[in-house]
PDB file of C-alpha atoms in Angstrom:
ATOM      1  CA  MET H 231      17.199 -29.177   1.360  1.00  0.00           C
ATOM      2  CA  PRO H 232      15.813 -26.993  -1.441  1.00  0.00           C
ATOM      3  CA  ASN H 233      15.718 -28.114  -5.050  1.00  0.00           C
ATOM      4  CA  ASP H 234      17.832 -27.017  -7.723  1.00  0.00           C
ATOM      5  CA  LYS H 235      15.042 -25.423  -9.417  1.00  0.00           C
ATOM      6  CA  LYS H 236      12.526 -23.050  -7.864  1.00  0.00           C
ATOM      7  CA  SER H 237       9.692 -24.461  -6.277  1.00  0.00           C
ATOM      8  CA  LYS H 238       6.047 -24.033  -7.803  1.00  0.00           C
ATOM      9  CA  ILE H 239       2.670 -23.612  -6.635  1.00  0.00           C
ATOM     10  CA  ILE H 240       0.239 -24.515  -9.005  1.00  0.00           C
ATOM     11  CA  PHE H 241      -2.928 -22.964  -8.253  1.00  0.00           C
ATOM     12  CA  ILE H 242      -6.038 -24.311 -10.192  1.00  0.00           C
ATOM     13  CA  TYR H 243      -8.910 -22.119  -9.459  1.00  0.00           C
ATOM     14  CA  GLY H 244     -12.395 -21.782 -10.966  1.00  0.00           C
ATOM     15  CA  LEU H 245     -16.136 -21.652 -10.427  1.00  0.00           C
ATOM     16  CA  PRO H 246     -17.490 -25.467  -8.880  1.00  0.00           C
ATOM     17  CA  ALA H 247     -17.659 -27.990 -11.837  1.00  0.00           C
ATOM     18  CA  THR H 248     -15.041 -26.456 -14.067  1.00  0.00           C
ATOM     19  CA  GLY H 249     -12.806 -29.746 -13.457  1.00  0.00           C
ATOM     20  CA  LYS H 250     -10.215 -28.315 -10.911  1.00  0.00           C
ATOM     21  CA  LEU H 251      -9.888 -31.594  -8.924  1.00  0.00           C
ATOM     22  CA  THR H 252     -10.179 -33.689 -11.785  1.00  0.00           C
ATOM     23  CA  VAL H 253      -7.658 -31.999 -13.585  1.00  0.00           C
ATOM     24  CA  ALA H 254      -5.459 -31.515 -10.357  1.00  0.00           C
ATOM     25  CA  LYS H 255      -5.157 -35.137 -10.054  1.00  0.00           C
ATOM     26  CA  ASP H 256      -4.123 -36.096 -13.498  1.00  0.00           C
ATOM     27  CA  LEU H 257      -1.718 -33.218 -13.108  1.00  0.00           C
ATOM     28  CA  ALA H 258      -0.367 -34.887  -9.885  1.00  0.00           C
ATOM     29  CA  LYS H 259      -0.071 -38.373 -11.701  1.00  0.00           C
ATOM     30  CA  MET H 260       1.822 -36.674 -14.410  1.00  0.00           C
ATOM     31  CA  THR H 261       4.231 -34.672 -12.516  1.00  0.00           C
ATOM     32  CA  ASP H 262       4.500 -36.553  -9.219  1.00  0.00           C
ATOM     33  CA  ILE H 263       3.806 -33.095  -7.645  1.00  0.00           C
ATOM     34  CA  PRO H 264       1.602 -33.645  -4.375  1.00  0.00           C
ATOM     35  CA  LEU H 265      -2.076 -32.266  -4.814  1.00  0.00           C
ATOM     36  CA  CYS H 266      -3.417 -30.505  -1.691  1.00  0.00           C
ATOM     37  CA  HIS H 267      -7.137 -29.700  -2.853  1.00  0.00           C
ATOM     38  CA  ASN H 268      -9.223 -27.290  -1.196  1.00  0.00           C
ATOM     39  CA  HIS H 269     -11.890 -29.922   0.171  1.00  0.00           C
ATOM     40  CA  MET H 270      -9.056 -31.515   2.020  1.00  0.00           C
ATOM     41  CA  ILE H 271      -8.427 -28.150   3.870  1.00  0.00           C
ATOM     42  CA  PHE H 272     -12.298 -27.726   4.296  1.00  0.00           C
ATOM     43  CA  ASP H 273     -12.971 -30.908   5.958  1.00  0.00           C
ATOM     44  CA  LEU H 274     -10.183 -30.529   8.297  1.00  0.00           C
ATOM     45  CA  VAL H 275     -11.383 -26.983   8.934  1.00  0.00           C
ATOM     46  CA  PHE H 276     -15.047 -27.135   9.405  1.00  0.00           C
ATOM     47  CA  LYS H 277     -15.116 -30.072  11.151  1.00  0.00           C
ATOM     48  CA  ILE H 278     -13.970 -27.594  14.042  1.00  0.00           C
ATOM     49  CA  PHE H 279     -15.302 -24.132  13.351  1.00  0.00           C
ATOM     50  CA  LYS H 280     -18.615 -23.222  11.444  1.00  0.00           C
ATOM     51  CA  TRP H 281     -18.362 -22.348   7.661  1.00  0.00           C
ATOM     52  CA  GLN H 282     -19.843 -18.783   8.163  1.00  0.00           C
ATOM     53  CA  SER H 283     -17.421 -18.255  11.095  1.00  0.00           C
ATOM     54  CA  ARG H 284     -14.649 -15.739  11.279  1.00  0.00           C
ATOM     55  CA  GLU H 285     -12.548 -18.464  12.761  1.00  0.00           C
ATOM     56  CA  GLY H 286     -13.094 -21.035  10.662  1.00  0.00           C
ATOM     57  CA  GLN H 287     -12.311 -19.003   7.355  1.00  0.00           C
ATOM     58  CA  LYS H 288      -9.111 -17.339   8.934  1.00  0.00           C
ATOM     59  CA  MET H 289      -8.237 -20.923  10.040  1.00  0.00           C
ATOM     60  CA  ARG H 290      -8.723 -22.055   6.694  1.00  0.00           C
ATOM     61  CA  GLU H 291      -6.189 -19.167   4.958  1.00  0.00           C
ATOM     62  CA  LYS H 292      -3.946 -19.890   7.605  1.00  0.00           C
ATOM     63  CA  VAL H 293      -4.053 -23.560   6.849  1.00  0.00           C
ATOM     64  CA  TYR H 294      -3.437 -22.568   2.811  1.00  0.00           C
ATOM     65  CA  ALA H 295      -0.684 -20.072   3.788  1.00  0.00           C
ATOM     66  CA  ASP H 296       1.262 -22.387   6.181  1.00  0.00           C
ATOM     67  CA  ILE H 297       1.419 -25.285   3.705  1.00  0.00           C
ATOM     68  CA  VAL H 298       2.640 -22.720   0.845  1.00  0.00           C
ATOM     69  CA  LYS H 299       5.358 -21.263   3.201  1.00  0.00           C
ATOM     70  CA  LEU H 300       6.323 -24.626   4.353  1.00  0.00           C
ATOM     71  CA  SER H 301       6.450 -26.330   1.053  1.00  0.00           C
ATOM     72  CA  LEU H 302       8.410 -23.578  -0.376  1.00  0.00           C
ATOM     73  CA  GLN H 303      10.891 -23.485   2.709  1.00  0.00           C
ATOM     74  CA  SER H 304      11.574 -27.475   1.935  1.00  0.00           C
ATOM     75  CA  GLY H 305      12.050 -26.586  -1.571  1.00  0.00           C
ATOM     76  CA  ALA H 306       8.784 -28.725  -2.559  1.00  0.00           C
ATOM     77  CA  SER H 307       6.239 -28.046  -5.403  1.00  0.00           C
ATOM     78  CA  ILE H 308       2.532 -28.516  -4.681  1.00  0.00           C
ATOM     79  CA  ILE H 309      -0.559 -28.098  -6.620  1.00  0.00           C
ATOM     80  CA  PHE H 310      -3.997 -26.433  -4.796  1.00  0.00           C
ATOM     81  CA  THR H 311      -7.111 -26.104  -6.114  1.00  0.00           C
ATOM     82  CA  HIS H 312      -9.427 -23.541  -5.267  1.00  0.00           C
ATOM     83  CA  ALA H 313     -13.315 -22.932  -5.968  1.00  0.00           C
ATOM     84  CA  HIS H 314     -13.418 -19.070  -7.053  1.00  0.00           C
ATOM     85  CA  ALA H 315     -15.497 -16.314  -7.971  1.00  0.00           C
ATOM     86  CA  SER H 316     -14.628 -13.128  -8.222  1.00  0.00           C
ATOM     87  CA  ALA H 317     -17.138 -11.019  -6.250  1.00  0.00           C
ATOM     88  CA  ALA H 318     -17.456 -13.699  -3.751  1.00  0.00           C
ATOM     89  CA  GLN H 319     -16.715 -12.054  -0.219  1.00  0.00           C
ATOM     90  CA  TYR H 320     -16.014 -14.693   2.785  1.00  0.00           C
ATOM     91  CA  PRO H 321     -17.981 -13.873   5.855  1.00  0.00           C
ATOM     92  CA  PHE H 322     -15.458 -11.507   7.185  1.00  0.00           C
ATOM     93  CA  GLY H 323     -15.211  -9.424   4.107  1.00  0.00           C
ATOM     94  CA  VAL H 324     -12.123 -11.155   2.337  1.00  0.00           C
ATOM     95  CA  SER H 325     -12.842 -11.403  -1.093  1.00  0.00           C
ATOM     96  CA  SER H 326     -11.758 -14.559  -3.461  1.00  0.00           C
ATOM     97  CA  ASN H 327      -9.632 -12.128  -5.355  1.00  0.00           C
ATOM     98  CA  THR H 328      -7.735 -11.047  -2.447  1.00  0.00           C
ATOM     99  CA  PHE H 329      -7.418 -14.692  -1.174  1.00  0.00           C
ATOM    100  CA  VAL H 330      -5.560 -15.547  -4.824  1.00  0.00           C
ATOM    101  CA  ARG H 331      -3.281 -12.547  -4.736  1.00  0.00           C
ATOM    102  CA  LYS H 332      -2.124 -13.100  -1.384  1.00  0.00           C
ATOM    103  CA  ILE H 333      -0.959 -16.642  -2.160  1.00  0.00           C
ATOM    104  CA  GLU H 334       0.728 -15.513  -4.892  1.00  0.00           C
ATOM    105  CA  ARG H 335       2.563 -12.940  -2.870  1.00  0.00           C
ATOM    106  CA  MET H 336       3.364 -15.083  -0.423  1.00  0.00           C
ATOM    107  CA  THR H 337       4.945 -17.938  -3.097  1.00  0.00           C
ATOM    108  CA  LYS H 338       6.981 -14.899  -4.368  1.00  0.00           C
ATOM    109  CA  THR H 339       8.015 -14.025  -0.750  1.00  0.00           C
ATOM    110  CA  TYR H 340       9.356 -17.476  -0.161  1.00  0.00           C
ATOM    111  CA  GLY H 341      11.301 -17.564  -3.158  1.00  0.00           C
ATOM    112  CA  GLY H 342       8.754 -19.704  -5.373  1.00  0.00           C
ATOM    113  CA  LEU H 343       6.956 -19.630  -8.587  1.00  0.00           C
ATOM    114  CA  PHE H 344       3.415 -18.902  -8.569  1.00  0.00           C
ATOM    115  CA  CYS H 345       1.548 -20.871 -11.447  1.00  0.00           C
ATOM    116  CA  PRO H 346      -2.153 -19.803 -11.562  1.00  0.00           C
ATOM    117  CA  VAL H 347      -4.592 -21.788 -13.752  1.00  0.00           C
ATOM    118  CA  TYR H 348      -8.313 -20.481 -14.123  1.00  0.00           C
ATOM    119  CA  LEU H 349     -10.585 -23.233 -15.687  1.00  0.00           C
ATOM    120  CA  LEU H 350     -13.596 -22.153 -17.144  1.00  0.00           C
ATOM    121  CA  CYS H 351     -16.427 -23.923 -19.235  1.00  0.00           C
ATOM    122  CA  SER H 352     -19.868 -22.904 -20.722  1.00  0.00           C
ATOM    123  CA  GLU H 353     -22.715 -22.361 -18.460  1.00  0.00           C
ATOM    124  CA  LYS H 354     -24.898 -25.151 -20.133  1.00  0.00           C
ATOM    125  CA  GLU H 355     -21.923 -27.491 -19.201  1.00  0.00           C
ATOM    126  CA  LEU H 356     -21.583 -26.136 -15.923  1.00  0.00           C
ATOM    127  CA  TYR H 357     -25.297 -27.152 -14.950  1.00  0.00           C
ATOM    128  CA  LYS H 358     -24.763 -30.798 -16.446  1.00  0.00           C
ATOM    129  CA  ARG H 359     -21.806 -31.445 -14.201  1.00  0.00           C
ATOM    130  CA  VAL H 360     -22.763 -30.026 -11.365  1.00  0.00           C
ATOM    131  CA  VAL H 361     -25.307 -32.449 -10.447  1.00  0.00           C
ATOM    132  CA  HIS H 362     -22.988 -35.330 -11.599  1.00  0.00           C
ATOM    133  CA  PRO H 363     -23.345 -37.666  -8.414  1.00  0.00           C
ATOM    134  CA  SER H 364     -19.259 -37.736  -7.570  1.00  0.00           C
ATOM    135  CA  ARG H 365     -19.823 -34.164  -6.611  1.00  0.00           C
ATOM    136  CA  LYS H 366     -21.372 -35.443  -3.336  1.00  0.00           C
ATOM    137  CA  THR H 367     -18.035 -36.297  -2.321  1.00  0.00           C
ATOM    138  CA  PHE H 368     -16.546 -33.753  -0.340  1.00  0.00           C
ATOM    139  CA  ASN H 369     -19.900 -31.673   0.150  1.00  0.00           C
ATOM    140  CA  LYS H 370     -19.344 -30.021  -3.285  1.00  0.00           C
ATOM    141  CA  THR H 371     -21.550 -27.408  -4.763  1.00  0.00           C
ATOM    142  CA  ASN H 372     -24.130 -30.014  -6.523  1.00  0.00           C
ATOM    143  CA  THR H 373     -27.228 -28.345  -7.129  1.00  0.00           C
ATOM    144  CA  ILE H 374     -28.723 -25.815 -10.049  1.00  0.00           C
ATOM    145  CA  ALA H 375     -29.387 -23.356  -7.472  1.00  0.00           C
ATOM    146  CA  GLY H 376     -25.965 -23.637  -6.026  1.00  0.00           C
ATOM    147  CA  MET H 377     -24.448 -23.263  -9.436  1.00  0.00           C
ATOM    148  CA  LYS H 378     -26.539 -20.049 -10.118  1.00  0.00           C
ATOM    149  CA  TRP H 379     -25.046 -18.336  -6.912  1.00  0.00           C
ATOM    150  CA  TRP H 380     -21.577 -18.899  -8.092  1.00  0.00           C
ATOM    151  CA  ILE H 381     -22.104 -17.845 -11.469  1.00  0.00           C
ATOM    152  CA  ALA H 382     -23.803 -14.778 -10.527  1.00  0.00           C
ATOM    153  CA  SER H 383     -20.876 -14.084  -7.994  1.00  0.00           C
ATOM    154  CA  ASP H 384     -18.306 -14.718 -10.812  1.00  0.00           C
ATOM    155  CA  ILE H 385     -17.197 -11.782 -13.495  1.00  0.00           C
ATOM    156  CA  PRO H 386     -15.525 -12.333 -16.902  1.00  0.00           C
ATOM    157  CA  ALA H 387     -12.029 -14.051 -16.825  1.00  0.00           C
ATOM    158  CA  ALA H 388     -10.425 -10.804 -18.155  1.00  0.00           C
ATOM    159  CA  GLN H 389     -10.727  -9.433 -14.700  1.00  0.00           C
ATOM    160  CA  LEU H 390      -8.686 -12.347 -12.953  1.00  0.00           C
ATOM    161  CA  PRO H 391      -6.505 -11.405  -9.612  1.00  0.00           C
ATOM    162  CA  THR H 392      -3.586 -11.846 -11.444  1.00  0.00           C
ATOM    163  CA  LYS H 393      -1.359 -11.041 -14.783  1.00  0.00           C
ATOM    164  CA  ASN H 394      -0.096 -14.329 -15.756  1.00  0.00           C
ATOM    165  CA  THR H 395      -2.874 -16.544 -15.309  1.00  0.00           C
ATOM    166  CA  PHE H 396      -3.232 -19.139 -17.769  1.00  0.00           C
ATOM    167  CA  VAL H 397      -6.745 -19.494 -18.566  1.00  0.00           C
ATOM    168  CA  ILE H 398      -8.385 -22.589 -19.999  1.00  0.00           C
ATOM    169  CA  ASP H 399     -11.605 -23.225 -21.470  1.00  0.00           C
ATOM    170  CA  ASN H 400     -12.192 -26.927 -20.540  1.00  0.00           C
ATOM    171  CA  THR H 401     -15.839 -27.194 -21.972  1.00  0.00           C
ATOM    172  CA  LYS H 402     -14.902 -29.821 -24.608  1.00  0.00           C
ATOM    173  CA  LEU H 403     -11.395 -31.058 -23.639  1.00  0.00           C
ATOM    174  CA  SER H 404     -10.709 -34.002 -21.204  1.00  0.00           C
ATOM    175  CA  SER H 405      -8.956 -33.697 -17.951  1.00  0.00           C
ATOM    176  CA  LYS H 406      -5.568 -35.264 -19.272  1.00  0.00           C
ATOM    177  CA  LYS H 407      -5.838 -32.717 -22.093  1.00  0.00           C
ATOM    178  CA  VAL H 408      -5.873 -29.984 -19.653  1.00  0.00           C
ATOM    179  CA  ALA H 409      -3.226 -31.293 -17.514  1.00  0.00           C
ATOM    180  CA  GLU H 410      -0.838 -31.898 -20.433  1.00  0.00           C
ATOM    181  CA  MET H 411      -1.275 -28.032 -21.309  1.00  0.00           C
ATOM    182  CA  ILE H 412      -0.696 -27.190 -17.800  1.00  0.00           C
ATOM    183  CA  LYS H 413       2.671 -29.152 -17.738  1.00  0.00           C
ATOM    184  CA  LYS H 414       3.529 -27.614 -20.880  1.00  0.00           C
ATOM    185  CA  ASN H 415       2.939 -24.178 -20.020  1.00  0.00           C
ATOM    186  CA  PHE H 416       4.663 -24.022 -16.952  1.00  0.00           C
ATOM    187  CA  LYS H 417       7.207 -26.750 -17.512  1.00  0.00           C
ATOM    188  CA  LEU H 418       6.692 -28.966 -14.931  1.00  0.00           C
TER     189      LEU H 418
END
């Protein structure tokens, strides 16, 4: 049975090493909203399909879409993470921006509130974070070369795919502080 208040899709996105998963875990603890991070979906889908395959990318999008749809239909809120670079194209031509807009449209279609959060930090901090040993979990981008590709595929935050994105520069902020800011901004 749906909750009295609207369900929310808290969509935390940004380049790798911006702290999406760390912030999302802290936010989930603070709010009791379940977390479905992108690596959970990747681990499932890409054990079956190859990363560069059209089928794998379509399945990844379908899993995201089904989770959004079923969560909203049941009245549940959920926290998602998504590694994002505005200019990045998936192997079958869908851009990262298109994907974010698709999740936003679905959320609205099913009567939920889309709560987008874009995390960013300085390039110097990204290079420091990306080589941290913890990034080897879930096969995250964990090399300077990989980070350079992501940075080259991104565009300024002013050109994000949604107009109401809450942008947070967490270069010098703790993950708990960022989670508190998100909680307050979206009244979670």
